[in-house]
Coordinates of C-alpha atoms in Angstrom, one line a residue:
L1 CA -119.9 -18.8 -6.9
D2 CA -120.2 -15.1 -6.0
K3 CA -120.5 -14.2 -9.7
A4 CA -123.1 -16.9 -10.2
K5 CA -125.1 -15.7 -7.2
A6 CA -125.1 -12.1 -8.5
E7 CA -125.9 -13.1 -12.0
F8 CA -128.5 -15.7 -11.5
G9 CA -130.0 -14.7 -8.1
I10 CA -129.4 -18.1 -6.6
D11 CA -129.5 -19.1 -2.9
A12 CA -126.1 -20.6 -1.9
K13 CA -124.9 -22.1 1.3
E14 CA -121.3 -22.9 2.2
S15 CA -120.2 -25.7 4.5
A16 CA -116.6 -26.0 5.6
A17 CA -114.8 -29.4 5.8
T18 CA -112.4 -30.2 8.6
A19 CA -108.9 -31.6 8.2
G20 CA -108.7 -35.3 8.5
E21 CA -112.4 -35.9 8.8
A22 CA -113.9 -39.4 8.3
E23 CA -115.7 -40.4 5.1
S24 CA -118.9 -40.7 7.2
A25 CA -118.5 -37.0 8.1
K26 CA -118.2 -36.0 4.4
E27 CA -121.2 -38.0 3.5
E28 CA -123.2 -36.5 6.4
R29 CA -122.3 -33.0 5.3
L30 CA -123.4 -33.6 1.7
N31 CA -126.7 -35.2 2.9
Q32 CA -127.3 -32.3 5.3
L33 CA -127.2 -29.9 2.4
I34 CA -129.5 -32.1 0.3
D35 CA -132.0 -32.4 3.3
A36 CA -131.9 -28.6 3.6
G37 CA -133.1 -28.4 -0.1
Y38 CA -129.8 -27.7 -1.8
N39 CA -130.0 -29.8 -4.9
N40 CA -126.9 -28.6 -6.7
I41 CA -123.7 -29.2 -4.8
V42 CA -120.0 -28.4 -5.4
A43 CA -117.4 -30.5 -3.5
V44 CA -114.0 -28.9 -3.5
G45 CA -111.1 -31.4 -3.7
F46 CA -110.4 -35.0 -4.7
A47 CA -110.6 -36.0 -1.0
Y48 CA -114.4 -35.8 -1.4
A49 CA -114.5 -38.3 -4.4
N50 CA -115.7 -41.3 -2.4
A51 CA -118.4 -39.4 -0.5
V52 CA -119.7 -37.7 -3.7
K53 CA -119.7 -41.0 -5.6
K54 CA -121.8 -42.7 -2.8
V55 CA -124.2 -39.8 -2.2
A56 CA -124.7 -39.0 -5.9
A57 CA -125.7 -42.6 -6.5
E58 CA -128.2 -42.4 -3.7
N59 CA -129.6 -39.0 -4.9
P60 CA -129.8 -39.2 -8.8
K61 CA -131.9 -36.0 -9.0
V62 CA -129.2 -33.9 -7.3
K63 CA -126.5 -32.5 -9.5
F64 CA -122.9 -32.5 -8.2
A65 CA -119.6 -30.9 -9.3
I66 CA -116.3 -32.1 -7.8
V67 CA -113.1 -30.2 -8.2
D68 CA -109.8 -32.0 -9.1
D69 CA -111.3 -35.4 -9.5
S70 CA -112.2 -37.4 -12.7
S71 CA -112.7 -40.8 -11.1
I72 CA -116.5 -40.6 -10.8
T73 CA -118.6 -41.6 -13.8
A74 CA -122.2 -40.6 -13.2
D75 CA -124.8 -38.7 -15.1
N76 CA -125.4 -36.3 -12.2
V77 CA -121.7 -35.5 -11.5
M78 CA -119.6 -32.9 -13.4
N79 CA -115.9 -33.4 -12.8
L80 CA -114.1 -30.1 -12.8
T81 CA -110.4 -30.7 -13.7
F82 CA -107.6 -28.3 -14.5
A83 CA -104.6 -28.6 -16.7
A84 CA -102.2 -28.1 -13.7
N85 CA -99.3 -29.3 -15.9
Q86 CA -99.9 -26.4 -18.3
G87 CA -100.0 -23.8 -15.7
S88 CA -97.0 -25.4 -13.9
F89 CA -95.0 -25.3 -17.2
L90 CA -95.4 -21.5 -17.3
V91 CA -94.1 -21.0 -13.7
G92 CA -91.3 -23.5 -14.5
A93 CA -90.3 -21.3 -17.3
A94 CA -90.5 -18.3 -14.9
A95 CA -88.2 -20.1 -12.5
A96 CA -85.7 -21.0 -15.2
L97 CA -85.7 -17.4 -16.5
T98 CA -85.1 -16.1 -13.0
T99 CA -82.6 -18.4 -11.4
K100 CA -79.1 -17.2 -11.1
T101 CA -77.7 -20.5 -9.6
K102 CA -79.2 -22.7 -12.3
H103 CA -80.8 -24.7 -9.5
V104 CA -84.5 -24.7 -8.6
G105 CA -86.8 -26.9 -6.5
F106 CA -90.3 -28.4 -6.3
V107 CA -92.1 -29.3 -3.1
G108 CA -95.2 -31.5 -3.4
G109 CA -97.6 -32.0 -0.5
V110 CA -98.6 -35.6 -1.1
E111 CA -97.3 -37.8 -3.9
T112 CA -100.5 -38.4 -5.9
D113 CA -101.1 -38.4 -9.6
L114 CA -102.6 -34.9 -9.3
I115 CA -99.5 -33.4 -7.7
R116 CA -97.2 -35.3 -9.9
A117 CA -98.8 -33.5 -12.8
F118 CA -97.7 -30.2 -11.2
E119 CA -94.2 -31.5 -10.9
A120 CA -94.1 -32.8 -14.5
G121 CA -95.3 -29.5 -15.9
F122 CA -92.8 -27.5 -13.8
D123 CA -89.9 -29.7 -14.9
A124 CA -90.9 -29.4 -18.5
G125 CA -91.1 -25.6 -18.3
V126 CA -87.7 -25.4 -16.7
K127 CA -86.1 -27.7 -19.2
A128 CA -87.7 -25.8 -22.1
V129 CA -85.7 -22.7 -21.1
D130 CA -82.5 -24.4 -20.1
P131 CA -82.0 -28.2 -19.9
S132 CA -78.9 -27.8 -17.8
I133 CA -80.8 -26.4 -14.8
K134 CA -80.8 -28.7 -11.8
I135 CA -84.2 -29.5 -10.2
D136 CA -84.6 -30.8 -6.7
S137 CA -87.9 -32.5 -5.8
K138 CA -89.4 -33.6 -2.6
Y139 CA -92.9 -34.9 -1.5
L140 CA -93.8 -34.3 2.1
T141 CA -95.9 -37.4 2.7
Q142 CA -97.2 -40.5 0.8
P143 CA -100.8 -41.6 0.6
P144 CA -102.7 -42.5 2.7
D145 CA -101.0 -39.8 4.8
F146 CA -102.4 -36.5 3.5
S147 CA -100.8 -34.4 6.2
G148 CA -98.4 -33.2 3.6
F149 CA -101.0 -30.6 2.6
S150 CA -101.2 -29.1 6.1
S151 CA -97.7 -29.3 7.6
V152 CA -96.0 -25.9 7.6
D153 CA -93.0 -27.3 9.4
K154 CA -92.4 -30.0 6.8
G155 CA -92.8 -27.5 4.0
K156 CA -90.3 -25.2 5.7
A157 CA -87.8 -28.0 6.2
A158 CA -88.0 -29.3 2.7
A159 CA -87.5 -25.8 1.2
E160 CA -84.7 -25.0 3.6
G161 CA -82.8 -28.0 2.4
M162 CA -83.2 -27.0 -1.2
Y163 CA -82.1 -23.4 -0.6
Q164 CA -79.1 -24.6 1.4
S165 CA -78.1 -26.9 -1.4
G166 CA -78.1 -24.0 -3.9
A167 CA -81.6 -23.6 -5.2
D168 CA -82.8 -20.0 -5.5
V169 CA -86.4 -20.6 -6.7
V170 CA -88.7 -23.2 -5.2
Y171 CA -92.2 -24.0 -6.4
H172 CA -94.7 -25.6 -4.0
A173 CA -97.8 -27.6 -4.7
A174 CA -98.4 -28.4 -1.1
G175 CA -101.5 -26.7 0.1
G176 CA -101.2 -25.2 3.6
S177 CA -97.6 -26.5 3.8
G178 CA -96.6 -23.9 1.3
G179 CA -96.6 -21.3 4.1
G180 CA -93.5 -23.0 5.3
V181 CA -91.9 -22.8 1.9
F182 CA -92.5 -19.0 1.9
T183 CA -91.0 -18.7 5.4
A184 CA -87.9 -20.6 4.3
A185 CA -87.6 -18.4 1.2
K186 CA -87.9 -15.2 3.2
A187 CA -85.2 -16.4 5.7
A188 CA -82.8 -17.4 2.8
G189 CA -83.4 -14.3 0.7
K190 CA -84.5 -16.5 -2.2
W191 CA -87.6 -16.8 -4.3
A192 CA -90.7 -19.1 -3.9
I193 CA -93.6 -19.8 -6.3
G194 CA -97.2 -20.1 -5.1
V195 CA -100.0 -22.3 -6.3
D196 CA -103.7 -22.4 -7.1
A197 CA -104.4 -18.8 -6.1
D198 CA -102.3 -15.6 -6.5
Q199 CA -100.5 -16.2 -3.2
A200 CA -98.8 -12.8 -3.3
K201 CA -102.2 -11.6 -2.4
T202 CA -103.2 -14.3 0.1
A203 CA -100.1 -15.4 1.9
A204 CA -98.9 -13.9 5.2
E205 CA -98.0 -10.3 4.5
D206 CA -94.4 -10.6 5.7
V207 CA -93.6 -13.2 3.0
R208 CA -95.5 -11.9 0.0
D209 CA -92.4 -10.1 -1.3
V210 CA -90.6 -13.4 -1.9
I211 CA -93.3 -14.9 -4.0
L212 CA -92.0 -14.6 -7.6
T213 CA -95.3 -15.7 -9.2
S214 CA -98.1 -18.2 -8.6
M215 CA -99.6 -20.9 -10.8
I216 CA -103.2 -20.0 -10.8
K217 CA -105.9 -22.7 -11.0
R218 CA -109.2 -21.0 -11.9
V219 CA -111.6 -23.0 -9.8
D220 CA -113.9 -19.9 -10.1
V221 CA -114.2 -20.6 -13.8
G222 CA -115.1 -24.2 -13.1
V223 CA -117.7 -23.5 -10.4
Y224 CA -119.3 -20.7 -12.5
T225 CA -119.5 -23.1 -15.5
F226 CA -121.3 -25.7 -13.4
V227 CA -123.8 -23.2 -12.0
K228 CA -124.4 -21.6 -15.4
S229 CA -125.0 -25.0 -17.0
I230 CA -127.7 -25.7 -14.4
H231 CA -129.3 -22.2 -15.0
D232 CA -129.2 -22.7 -18.8
G233 CA -130.4 -26.3 -18.7
T234 CA -127.2 -27.6 -20.3
F235 CA -125.8 -29.5 -17.4
K236 CA -124.0 -32.7 -18.5
G237 CA -122.2 -35.2 -16.3
G238 CA -118.6 -36.1 -17.0
T239 CA -115.2 -34.6 -17.0
T240 CA -114.6 -31.0 -18.1
L241 CA -110.9 -29.9 -18.4
F242 CA -110.1 -26.3 -17.9
D243 CA -106.8 -25.6 -19.6
L244 CA -104.9 -22.6 -20.9
K245 CA -107.2 -22.2 -23.9
A246 CA -110.2 -22.1 -21.6
E247 CA -108.4 -19.7 -19.2
G248 CA -108.7 -22.4 -16.6
V249 CA -105.0 -22.0 -15.5
G250 CA -102.4 -19.3 -15.7
Y251 CA -99.8 -17.4 -13.8
S252 CA -99.7 -14.2 -11.8
T253 CA -97.6 -11.1 -12.1
T254 CA -98.4 -9.5 -8.7
G255 CA -95.4 -7.7 -7.2
D256 CA -93.8 -6.9 -10.6
H257 CA -91.0 -9.4 -9.9
L258 CA -91.0 -10.7 -13.5
S259 CA -89.4 -8.5 -16.1
A260 CA -91.1 -7.5 -19.2
D261 CA -88.8 -9.8 -21.2
T262 CA -89.5 -12.7 -18.9
I263 CA -93.3 -12.2 -19.2
S264 CA -93.0 -12.0 -23.0
K265 CA -91.1 -15.3 -23.1
I266 CA -93.6 -17.0 -20.8
D267 CA -96.5 -15.7 -22.8
D268 CA -94.8 -17.1 -25.9
F269 CA -94.7 -20.5 -24.3
K270 CA -98.4 -20.1 -23.3
Q271 CA -99.4 -19.5 -26.9
Q272 CA -97.3 -22.4 -28.1
I273 CA -99.2 -24.7 -25.6
I274 CA -102.6 -23.3 -26.7
D275 CA -101.6 -23.8 -30.4
G276 CA -100.5 -27.4 -29.7
K277 CA -96.9 -26.8 -30.5
I278 CA -95.9 -27.8 -27.0
A279 CA -97.8 -30.9 -25.7

């Protein structure tokens, strides 16, 4: 959004959602932006799907983008989705190439199709390196309970159990609960893997050194693409998938914890996925 603001000279307003808010509050927030004259709106997160679907139908001249949701079919809604499975494959390979105990773990925030895609990619990446590696998996909550994305204590407890059972690398796709995974990794002297952003730059400073890598989801690329399409007059409703080929996902090397040999092997997997050799 910052890039688009600078490049196209647009006026942008940001409005923050609150945890656990009602659908009516989401709809009201969207309508307030429209009433204030903002006719191009980005909703971040699949939790906004129902609100966007309703408000978009009521305001056909307003263009919307929604991150991480493909359930809405409307001419004025661009669905920004990301190949989380591909990015997760790469950090799965990183985990497998790093583990000394041949035992790794995955902590999911809420068991939804979206988060299962992270787990599936991670598992595939681990197994591509070494099928004998054991993988622990735990989801913190089940829908409709979405507190698994904001429960640091649950994230910490899940990761502690994995470290105690022998895992030495744990990947989380658990939103705010991931902070607990990092805390557990620090206490155990083990590795953790971040998600969505380069968390070795965004997590609490005292745990950054245990973040082996992060699966990066380039929401910035998606948002910029949406705004640029409006600026260029090429906007089209429907789902756009941002994958490795589109540089929509990736992995981080902050902290220099991954060896040159490990990075070379991960990048080889990346190219195989781009070339369609790994599906």
